Amino acid sequence: MKKVVLAGLAALTLTGQISALDFAFRLTPVMNFPKEENLGTGFGGFLNADIDLFNFVTLGVEGGYNSIKEESLDKNYDILMGGATLGLYYYPFSRLYLSANGSYGIQKISIDAPSVTSDSRGTYYRAFGELGFRFTPGFVMSAVGGCQSFKIEGSPFISSNFAGLSAKFNFSTNSSASSDDFWVSFEQDSAAFPVYASMYSQVPLGYATLRNVSSAEVRDVHISFRAGKYTSAEKECEVLSILNRYSKVEIPVYADFSPEILRYSEDGKINGELVISYTFLGKRKTEVQNIVFDVKHRNSFMWSDSASLACFIDNGATEILETAKYMAGAEITNLKAGINSPFQYAAAIMEGLRLAGIVYSEDTVTPYTTFRSTEDIDSIQYPLQTLNLLCGDYDDLGILVCSCLESFGIGTGFVAMDDDFIVLVDTGIAPEKKGNQFTGNDVITDENTSWLGLSMKNFGKGFTQARIEAAKQLKKMQKDPESPYELVDVHAAWEAYPPVTFSGYRGSYKNPSKDAIIKAVNEDINYYINNDLATLIKKFRSSGDTKHLADTYVRAGMYNDAIAEYQKLNSIAAWNNMAMVYTTQKSYKSALSMYNRVLAKEPENRTALAGKKKIQILVGE
């Protein structure tokens, strides 16, 4: 009896503490099949009142009656019983119900026979299982089977199996006037940055807490997000096999943002929708819940990771591509043989932007030199904005130069210094060969390539001065092994921070004349020849490095000197180089002679075959 009282108190305690649970009432008529041979089949029934805990446990009380007859003695046993019950249940499918239950309590047995009438008291236990069908969340009909045992004064009295049907009625304490099956809340650690728009398909915009407030579990739950014109399509965020009633789950919210998010020019909020598709008792349903997320203005940026600035470097905007093609195109017919082509195209693009009237202008609200070393929110211009505003801070100018170079197919990088922004041009020169074309620390290398630096602090002074000043800073950086500056390879950074295309912005930009671009680039190349190459020529003469001396003569346009050095080498490679120099000088007969000399030694030499074919086309053979 003491155990029963304790079980009842526990049930009452749980009932008071947990409000959003189901109560279940079960009415179960049964037939009894006693194990004792002298007892015949009986009948009975039970009424159970349970509390549903944790979506798989029931705890409650029961009352029941059994009638069993001992026919040989014309004796009838009437058993009244009451006790506590504990059960486990599971829905393997939406409507299939399984449970295992046990109960323990006290009973009173009345014996009615022709010669005697008496009452006895004792205890009982039952163990039984249920297999049922859920018609509605509130009604389940089950087949019941189990065994029960009755004791009088601690001694076994009657044991029997039983079977029957159970009608189970569920009543929820979670009453709500809403027809929604879910309650949703949403939180963000920080506001969304439009420049990271493409990243939010893999990095959560925030986290939503989803709670099932329906009257049953939901299955095959698909949650996706959309935000009207600001998203290109619904983005699936999570798939759940099952979510029990009253259970909640935290899910990441991803977004497939459209270019429209880049029109968001002020800090604010955007209304979004969480689309929840699910199965409820075998029926497919969809529910849409509104969530609101914070968003920063489109130019917002934080310097916590310099590599993330690569998002602004745009190689997809049509306007940037057209500008880059125009400026680099002006140099295509002016390329100098042997001089690194990325070097020449970078000169054309930077000089073209300068000649178009683009100038340095400090951002008075969030200046680069101040915000570069803080974690405050900076304002960065998209390359098209800088192009059309005709001005920008150091970082804005660097982003524009990088974008134009990338649009033309030239790889870039950058070093964001406290008082300057260095654009890095991928020359394509192997690190071990940088000394063949540049002197000292003019370039900086990594394991793959050699980078030519351009100082945006000196943007207005032209390509050559920007190159000279960048070389000084890169030299200091290389000498200091603990330098705090990070060399960012844009292509590598794009793997984590994809570029965002900002297009359709109109301003006052106009292309400069191609003649002006060519003139400026020629001045840059002449400086390179008279300084860098002149230094290398002295170096190779002094060391007796004939091959590199000849190559440097070609770059400097000193073709006769180059031929004289190649003749000393007397090799197939040298003959091919001589033929190319003759072709540049339009001495096609001499060039053809050198190619034929190569082919006499190596009939399948690809360089000679291609060169000979080119000459034959030029001379009309």
XYZ file of C-alpha atoms in Angstrom:
621
model
C 0.000 0.000 0.000
C 2.855 2.310 0.827
C 4.310 1.842 -2.691
C 0.996 2.697 -4.286
C 0.713 5.904 -2.255
C 4.237 6.928 -3.220
C 3.503 6.252 -6.884
C 0.383 8.379 -6.647
C 2.263 11.238 -5.047
C 4.900 11.060 -7.762
C 2.193 11.231 -10.392
C 0.602 14.253 -8.760
C 3.975 15.993 -8.490
C 4.724 15.460 -12.158
C 1.251 16.599 -13.083
C 1.793 19.867 -11.262
C 5.209 20.518 -12.736
C 4.581 19.655 -16.369
C 1.748 21.496 -18.020
C 2.039 20.797 -21.754
C 1.383 17.048 -21.661
C -1.409 14.686 -22.614
C -3.755 12.900 -20.301
C -4.904 9.515 -21.548
C -8.013 7.582 -20.483
C -8.345 3.949 -21.476
C -11.367 1.710 -21.210
C -10.446 -1.961 -21.645
C -12.977 -4.852 -21.475
C -11.176 -8.216 -21.306
C -11.682 -11.945 -21.198
C -9.762 -13.900 -18.508
C -8.134 -17.269 -19.059
C -7.004 -18.569 -15.635
C -3.982 -20.830 -15.494
C -5.501 -23.037 -12.757
C -7.280 -26.030 -14.281
C -10.276 -25.847 -11.959
C -11.111 -22.283 -12.969
C -13.168 -21.384 -15.986
C -13.062 -18.453 -18.387
C -13.994 -15.120 -16.864
C -14.474 -11.547 -17.871
C -13.561 -8.127 -16.609
C -12.509 -4.626 -17.479
C -10.207 -1.768 -16.564
C -10.269 1.989 -16.573
C -6.889 3.726 -16.723
C -6.025 7.389 -16.297
C -2.461 8.197 -17.399
C -0.159 11.149 -17.783
C 1.933 11.167 -20.948
C 5.602 11.981 -20.210
C 8.419 12.659 -22.680
C 6.445 11.255 -25.641
C 7.198 7.646 -24.758
C 6.277 7.095 -21.069
C 2.885 6.922 -19.359
C 2.339 7.050 -15.600
C -1.043 6.790 -13.981
C -3.660 4.947 -11.935
C -6.167 2.268 -12.759
C -9.241 0.607 -11.430
C -10.735 -2.678 -12.561
C -13.033 -5.594 -12.047
C -12.623 -9.328 -12.793
C -15.072 -12.150 -12.464
C -13.764 -15.739 -12.426
C -15.814 -18.835 -11.745
C -14.814 -22.177 -10.274
C -17.546 -24.267 -11.942
C -16.917 -27.565 -10.126
C -17.767 -25.988 -6.787
C -20.215 -23.454 -8.170
C -17.941 -20.808 -6.671
C -17.581 -17.287 -8.098
C -14.684 -14.870 -7.469
C -15.403 -11.158 -7.870
C -12.213 -9.098 -7.823
C -12.096 -5.349 -7.381
C -8.675 -3.803 -7.939
C -6.868 -0.470 -8.037
C -3.257 0.573 -8.394
C -0.575 2.481 -10.228
C 0.553 1.890 -13.821
C 3.721 2.530 -15.785
C 4.005 2.126 -19.548
C 6.245 2.666 -22.552
C 4.834 3.370 -25.992
C 6.028 3.999 -29.520
C 4.589 4.957 -32.906
C 6.763 3.181 -35.512
C 4.470 4.650 -38.162
C 2.061 7.543 -38.075
C -0.950 5.454 -37.094
C 0.538 2.256 -35.668
C 0.613 2.200 -31.863
C 2.704 -0.166 -29.708
C 2.959 -0.195 -25.932
C 4.247 -2.294 -23.016
C 2.679 -1.724 -19.604
C 2.784 -2.889 -16.015
C 0.627 -2.162 -13.002
C 0.706 -2.929 -9.295
C -1.906 -2.381 -6.643
C -4.334 -3.760 -4.101
C -7.340 -5.931 -4.663
C -10.364 -7.238 -2.831
C -11.656 -10.690 -3.662
C -15.263 -11.595 -2.821
C -16.018 -15.311 -2.811
C -19.645 -16.282 -3.488
C -20.526 -19.976 -3.093
C -23.647 -21.879 -1.963
C -22.112 -22.635 1.379
C -19.855 -19.642 1.998
C -19.546 -15.934 1.405
C -16.291 -14.190 2.345
C -13.967 -11.332 1.468
C -10.162 -11.336 1.233
C -7.627 -8.656 0.463
C -4.240 -8.724 -1.111
C -2.124 -7.354 -3.933
C -1.948 -7.865 -7.663
C 0.228 -7.080 -10.655
C -0.446 -6.974 -14.369
C 1.823 -6.967 -17.409
C 0.325 -6.374 -20.820
C 0.993 -5.082 -24.295
C -1.068 -3.180 -26.858
C -1.124 -3.115 -30.637
C -3.328 -0.348 -31.909
C -4.416 1.965 -34.697
C -4.521 5.720 -34.196
C -7.632 7.059 -35.901
C -7.051 10.619 -34.740
C -4.532 12.212 -32.379
C -7.173 11.858 -29.667
C -8.398 8.305 -30.243
C -6.565 4.966 -30.473
C -8.185 1.531 -30.653
C -5.941 -1.369 -29.588
C -5.836 -5.091 -29.115
C -4.652 -5.923 -25.582
C -3.025 -9.061 -24.230
C -1.184 -9.898 -21.025
C -1.104 -11.746 -17.718
C -2.124 -10.933 -14.153
C -1.554 -12.458 -10.729
C -3.489 -12.042 -7.491
C -2.138 -12.703 -4.001
C -3.863 -13.039 -0.635
C -1.730 -12.393 2.441
C 1.391 -12.725 0.322
C 0.509 -16.125 -1.132
C -0.424 -16.676 -4.785
C -4.136 -17.110 -5.272
C -5.150 -16.808 -8.914
C -3.063 -16.251 -12.071
C -4.590 -15.709 -15.482
C -3.955 -14.506 -18.979
C -6.278 -11.956 -20.469
C -7.092 -10.398 -23.826
C -9.384 -7.655 -24.940
C -9.866 -4.386 -26.748
C -8.850 -0.957 -25.493
C -10.255 2.433 -26.421
C -7.755 5.159 -25.582
C -8.752 8.826 -25.447
C -6.064 11.536 -25.323
C -6.679 15.015 -23.928
C -4.029 17.698 -24.221
C -3.321 20.309 -21.553
C -1.705 22.454 -24.227
C -4.783 24.300 -25.375
C -4.169 26.979 -27.997
C -6.445 29.033 -30.175
C -3.861 28.991 -32.980
C -4.232 26.568 -35.862
C -0.452 26.408 -36.350
C 1.343 23.157 -35.691
C 4.636 24.907 -34.924
C 5.977 27.697 -32.780
C 9.104 29.336 -34.220
C 11.644 31.804 -32.839
C 14.758 33.117 -34.578
C 18.064 34.508 -33.320
C 21.147 35.960 -35.014
C 24.607 36.256 -33.536
C 25.187 39.220 -35.828
C 23.382 40.996 -38.641
C 23.723 39.703 -42.204
C 26.337 41.388 -44.417
C 25.177 41.660 -48.063
C 28.753 41.285 -49.346
C 28.764 37.764 -47.896
C 25.484 36.949 -49.663
C 26.795 33.895 -51.492
C 28.266 32.488 -48.266
C 24.944 32.257 -46.463
C 24.044 29.187 -48.509
C 26.666 27.346 -46.421
C 27.134 29.569 -43.356
C 24.024 30.048 -41.184
C 22.265 33.379 -41.322
C 21.048 32.591 -37.803
C 19.324 29.824 -35.863
C 15.625 29.054 -35.583
C 14.048 27.161 -32.714
C 11.200 25.015 -33.977
C 8.675 23.570 -31.506
C 5.966 21.098 -32.419
C 2.765 22.277 -30.720
C 0.442 19.963 -32.638
C -1.421 17.069 -31.041
C 0.898 14.385 -32.452
C 4.413 13.884 -33.730
C 5.285 15.118 -37.236
C 7.425 13.158 -39.685
C 9.626 13.749 -42.727
C 9.996 17.419 -41.850
C 11.677 19.643 -44.455
C 12.500 23.210 -43.405
C 13.538 25.822 -45.974
C 13.964 29.588 -46.023
C 12.952 32.341 -48.422
C 12.776 36.136 -48.270
C 10.821 37.323 -51.284
C 12.828 39.251 -53.873
C 15.934 39.068 -51.697
C 16.306 35.330 -52.328
C 16.640 33.523 -55.645
C 14.932 30.352 -54.396
C 13.964 28.519 -51.242
C 17.026 27.160 -49.487
C 16.611 23.890 -47.633
C 17.962 24.284 -44.116
C 17.211 21.009 -42.339
C 15.483 17.654 -42.727
C 14.088 15.849 -39.672
C 12.813 12.291 -39.723
C 10.520 12.958 -36.755
C 9.700 15.705 -34.272
C 7.599 14.632 -31.303
C 4.800 16.777 -29.968
C 5.959 19.534 -27.629
C 9.554 18.777 -28.644
C 11.762 21.525 -29.996
C 14.872 21.599 -32.150
C 17.354 24.312 -33.102
C 18.169 24.450 -36.801
C 20.569 26.581 -38.848
C 18.900 28.940 -41.301
C 20.619 29.185 -44.680
C 19.683 31.563 -47.498
C 20.080 31.622 -51.283
C 20.263 35.381 -51.641
C 19.616 37.102 -54.955
C 21.547 40.147 -56.281
C 18.699 42.241 -54.894
C 20.282 42.014 -51.436
C 23.041 44.302 -52.772
C 20.433 47.063 -53.223
C 20.029 47.216 -49.445
C 21.684 50.561 -48.794
C 20.834 51.051 -45.099
C 20.937 49.012 -41.912
C 17.545 47.470 -41.313
C 15.391 44.379 -41.132
C 14.032 42.014 -43.766
C 10.982 39.789 -43.459
C 11.680 36.171 -44.289
C 9.676 32.971 -44.189
C 10.465 29.559 -42.814
C 8.614 27.036 -44.963
C 7.902 23.813 -43.061
C 6.745 20.800 -45.078
C 5.812 17.732 -43.025
C 3.640 14.656 -42.682
C 0.966 14.619 -39.985
C -0.797 11.273 -39.472
C -0.046 10.277 -43.062
C -1.169 13.572 -44.590
C 1.317 15.970 -46.212
C 1.046 19.542 -44.941
C 2.923 22.830 -45.296
C 3.134 25.657 -42.803
C 4.822 29.037 -43.299
C 6.207 30.940 -40.327
C 7.459 34.527 -40.564
C 10.878 35.418 -39.201
C 12.654 38.777 -39.271
C 16.414 39.087 -39.665
C 18.767 42.027 -39.297
C 20.868 43.122 -42.262
C 23.650 45.676 -42.629
C 23.944 48.080 -45.542
C 25.564 46.631 -48.660
C 28.970 48.285 -48.114
C 29.446 46.982 -44.567
C 32.644 45.114 -43.749
C 34.684 44.086 -40.704
C 38.456 43.650 -40.778
C 38.544 40.615 -38.490
C 39.820 38.584 -41.452
C 41.553 40.501 -44.236
C 40.998 37.622 -46.669
C 37.243 38.232 -46.517
C 37.807 41.493 -48.411
C 38.114 39.248 -51.488
C 34.298 39.220 -51.608
C 34.436 42.782 -52.967
C 36.895 41.886 -55.754
C 34.456 41.365 -58.596
C 35.353 39.640 -61.853
C 31.733 39.208 -62.920
C 30.299 42.712 -63.384
C 29.855 43.502 -67.075
C 30.916 47.116 -66.595
C 34.210 46.125 -64.930
C 34.917 43.527 -67.617
C 34.349 46.056 -70.405
C 36.597 48.611 -68.706
C 39.405 46.077 -68.188
C 39.184 44.836 -71.787
C 39.316 48.382 -73.114
C 42.394 49.368 -71.118
C 44.329 46.122 -71.504
C 43.223 45.987 -75.128
C 44.966 49.282 -75.752
C 48.227 47.550 -74.828
C 47.747 44.323 -76.800
C 49.182 45.794 -80.017
C 51.893 47.542 -78.008
C 53.268 44.539 -76.091
C 57.053 44.396 -75.872
C 58.594 41.023 -76.683
C 60.116 39.224 -73.715
C 58.701 41.578 -71.067
C 56.314 39.918 -68.663
C 52.805 40.374 -70.104
C 50.948 40.624 -66.722
C 53.397 43.438 -65.922
C 52.444 45.286 -69.108
C 48.680 44.700 -68.750
C 48.779 45.777 -65.093
C 50.502 49.001 -66.185
C 47.826 49.592 -68.836
C 44.938 49.002 -66.423
C 46.334 51.115 -63.609
C 47.374 53.956 -65.902
C 44.004 53.777 -67.665
C 42.110 54.119 -64.368
C 44.321 57.024 -63.348
C 43.896 58.762 -66.708
C 40.122 58.309 -66.452
C 40.218 60.726 -63.517
C 39.965 58.275 -60.627
C 41.694 59.698 -57.559
C 42.358 58.882 -53.927
C 39.786 60.337 -51.570
C 39.812 59.460 -47.887
C 36.558 58.104 -46.533
C 35.758 60.769 -43.936
C 33.237 58.540 -42.094
C 35.223 55.278 -41.941
C 38.780 56.102 -43.098
C 40.874 53.098 -44.097
C 43.895 54.087 -41.988
C 41.713 54.158 -38.870
C 39.323 51.276 -39.398
C 41.931 48.879 -40.830
C 43.204 48.088 -37.311
C 39.825 47.942 -35.544
C 36.907 45.540 -35.404
C 34.387 48.304 -36.048
C 32.164 48.117 -39.095
C 33.885 49.729 -42.062
C 32.291 50.900 -45.307
C 33.882 49.492 -48.470
C 32.985 50.498 -52.024
C 32.252 47.915 -54.671
C 34.586 48.294 -57.676
C 31.779 49.594 -59.852
C 30.996 52.276 -57.260
C 34.619 53.445 -57.217
C 34.709 53.398 -61.008
C 31.651 55.590 -61.307
C 32.295 57.846 -58.320
C 35.833 58.419 -59.692
C 37.320 58.244 -56.204
C 37.939 55.953 -53.272
C 40.061 55.220 -50.205
C 43.192 53.055 -50.448
C 41.244 49.801 -50.110
C 38.573 50.958 -52.581
C 41.230 51.738 -55.222
C 42.922 48.397 -54.596
C 39.665 46.489 -54.979
C 39.003 48.238 -58.297
C 42.496 47.487 -59.659
C 42.266 43.836 -58.564
C 38.802 43.508 -60.096
C 39.937 44.860 -63.461
C 42.987 42.585 -63.501
C 40.936 39.533 -62.531
C 38.348 40.363 -65.199
C 41.132 40.274 -67.776
C 42.403 36.941 -66.464
C 45.368 38.147 -64.422
C 45.594 36.725 -60.912
C 45.854 39.110 -57.988
C 46.479 39.312 -54.286
C 46.827 42.069 -51.731
C 48.478 43.105 -48.493
C 46.344 45.361 -46.285
C 48.816 47.498 -44.341
C 47.951 50.037 -41.693
C 48.790 53.060 -43.877
C 48.718 51.583 -47.388
C 47.007 48.951 -49.487
C 49.332 46.920 -51.713
C 47.842 45.258 -54.796
C 49.773 42.153 -55.852
C 49.948 41.149 -59.514
C 50.561 37.473 -60.293
C 53.400 37.632 -62.839
C 53.329 33.887 -63.458
C 57.103 33.810 -62.911
C 58.320 30.844 -60.884
C 59.804 31.948 -57.528
C 63.273 30.653 -58.397
C 63.283 32.646 -61.664
C 62.200 36.035 -60.368
C 65.786 37.297 -60.453
C 65.846 36.883 -64.242
C 63.385 39.731 -64.755
C 63.379 41.822 -61.592
C 66.022 43.117 -59.258
C 66.272 42.939 -55.467
C 62.954 42.807 -53.643
C 60.862 44.290 -56.421
C 58.668 41.208 -56.198
C 57.593 38.958 -53.353
C 57.202 35.219 -53.780
C 55.232 32.372 -52.315
C 55.600 28.684 -53.121
C 53.827 29.062 -56.483
C 54.545 32.426 -58.095
C 56.133 35.851 -57.943
C 53.976 38.848 -57.044
C 54.541 42.392 -58.265
C 53.353 45.021 -55.776
C 51.496 48.272 -56.479
C 51.000 50.873 -53.729
C 47.517 52.381 -53.698
C 48.855 55.181 -51.530
C 50.756 56.204 -54.659
C 47.952 55.445 -57.114
C 47.845 59.047 -58.346
C 51.573 59.028 -59.140
C 51.222 56.302 -61.732
C 52.248 52.681 -62.193
C 56.028 53.114 -61.873
C 55.968 55.118 -58.641
C 53.333 52.776 -57.174
C 55.602 49.834 -58.053
C 58.700 51.445 -56.524
C 56.961 52.354 -53.247
C 55.326 48.926 -52.963
C 58.746 47.277 -53.485
C 60.120 49.230 -50.514
C 57.300 48.122 -48.252
C 57.439 44.508 -49.433
C 61.186 44.512 -48.769
C 60.583 45.629 -45.172
C 57.876 43.017 -44.767
C 60.145 40.220 -46.002
C 62.959 41.253 -43.659
C 60.668 41.066 -40.635
C 59.726 37.398 -40.006
C 57.163 38.496 -37.425
C 55.464 40.932 -39.748
C 51.745 41.214 -38.858
C 50.763 41.616 -42.497
C 49.129 38.817 -44.414
C 49.647 38.172 -48.117
C 46.202 37.288 -49.445
C 45.952 35.304 -52.670
C 42.570 36.356 -54.065
C 41.884 33.035 -55.776
C 42.618 31.146 -52.566
C 40.486 33.600 -50.562
C 37.578 33.131 -52.986
C 37.321 29.505 -51.906
C 36.138 30.697 -48.488
C 34.815 34.135 -49.479
C 33.263 33.973 -52.966
C 33.113 37.208 -54.969
C 29.893 39.178 -55.125
C 28.869 40.803 -58.382
C 27.539 44.332 -58.035
C 26.273 45.618 -61.380
C 23.913 48.165 -62.886
C 25.270 51.192 -61.027
C 25.643 54.245 -63.246
C 27.964 57.199 -62.709
C 30.184 59.662 -64.555
C 33.020 57.341 -65.639
C 34.361 57.610 -69.214
C 37.232 55.660 -70.775
C 40.416 57.673 -71.498
C 41.916 57.601 -74.985
C 43.923 54.518 -75.941
C 46.783 56.706 -77.143
C 47.095 58.252 -73.680
C 47.186 54.770 -72.108
C 49.861 53.560 -74.553
C 51.986 56.653 -73.936
C 51.849 56.187 -70.158
C 52.654 52.473 -70.405
C 55.612 53.164 -72.707
C 57.017 55.501 -70.077
C 56.600 52.772 -67.441
C 58.310 50.186 -69.643
C 61.151 52.563 -70.501
C 61.771 53.098 -66.795
C 61.761 49.325 -66.284
C 64.250 48.861 -69.139
C 66.559 51.693 -68.075
C 66.613 50.631 -64.445
C 65.614 47.012 -63.739
C 66.863 45.487 -66.995
C 69.960 47.697 -67.114
C 70.910 46.416 -63.671
C 70.323 42.807 -64.740
C 72.426 43.282 -67.885
C 75.372 44.418 -65.758
C 74.838 41.479 -63.429
C 74.757 38.846 -66.185
C 77.725 40.390 -68.022
C 79.741 40.309 -64.831
C 78.829 36.687 -64.079
C 79.269 35.539 -67.669
C 75.692 34.173 -67.788
C 75.316 34.252 -71.584
C 71.844 32.735 -71.796
C 70.229 35.117 -69.273
C 72.155 38.041 -70.715
C 70.739 37.272 -74.166
C 67.196 36.927 -72.763
C 67.546 40.260 -70.969
C 68.778 41.944 -74.179
C 65.554 40.721 -75.852
C 63.416 42.211 -73.065
C 65.303 45.480 -73.372
C 64.760 45.560 -77.146
C 68.505 45.207 -77.799
C 67.974 42.579 -80.480
C 71.364 42.646 -82.203
C 73.129 42.245 -78.860
C 70.783 39.373 -78.039
C 71.572 37.593 -81.321
C 75.288 37.981 -80.672
C 74.935 36.288 -77.289
C 72.673 33.496 -78.590
C 75.257 32.720 -81.276
C 77.772 31.984 -78.537
C 75.498 29.285 -77.126
C 75.137 27.326 -80.377
C 72.180 25.250 -79.113
C 68.734 24.346 -80.439
C 67.079 26.575 -77.809
C 69.355 29.445 -78.790
C 68.591 28.945 -82.508
C 64.835 29.054 -81.801
C 65.330 32.243 -79.771
C 67.374 33.797 -82.568
C 64.608 32.928 -85.039
C 62.037 34.632 -82.830
C 64.213 37.745 -82.577
C 64.624 37.826 -86.367
C 60.841 37.494 -86.690
C 60.386 40.467 -84.341
C 62.818 42.432 -86.541
C 60.842 41.253 -89.593
C 63.981 39.580 -90.942
C 61.876 36.648 -92.087
C 64.547 35.103 -94.340
C 67.034 34.896 -91.454
C 64.311 33.599 -89.127
C 63.305 30.878 -91.598
C 66.947 29.882 -91.959
C 67.296 29.428 -88.183
C 64.088 27.373 -87.941
C 65.265 25.129 -90.802
C 68.539 24.693 -88.933
C 66.603 23.490 -85.863
C 64.420 21.134 -87.925
C 67.455 19.620 -89.566
C 68.506 18.472 -86.109
C 65.016 17.852 -84.647
C 62.360 17.386 -87.357
C 59.548 17.294 -84.770
C 60.595 20.378 -82.806
C 57.269 22.094 -82.064
C 58.657 25.598 -81.566
C 60.452 25.505 -84.921
C 57.464 23.995 -86.758
C 55.078 26.615 -85.363
C 57.532 29.449 -86.036
C 58.166 28.333 -89.592
C 54.433 28.077 -90.281
C 53.894 31.582 -88.906
C 56.614 33.025 -91.174
C 55.220 31.263 -94.239
C 51.837 32.853 -93.513
C 53.425 36.275 -93.038
C 55.346 36.131 -96.327
C 52.464 34.511 -98.198
C 54.073 31.195 -98.993
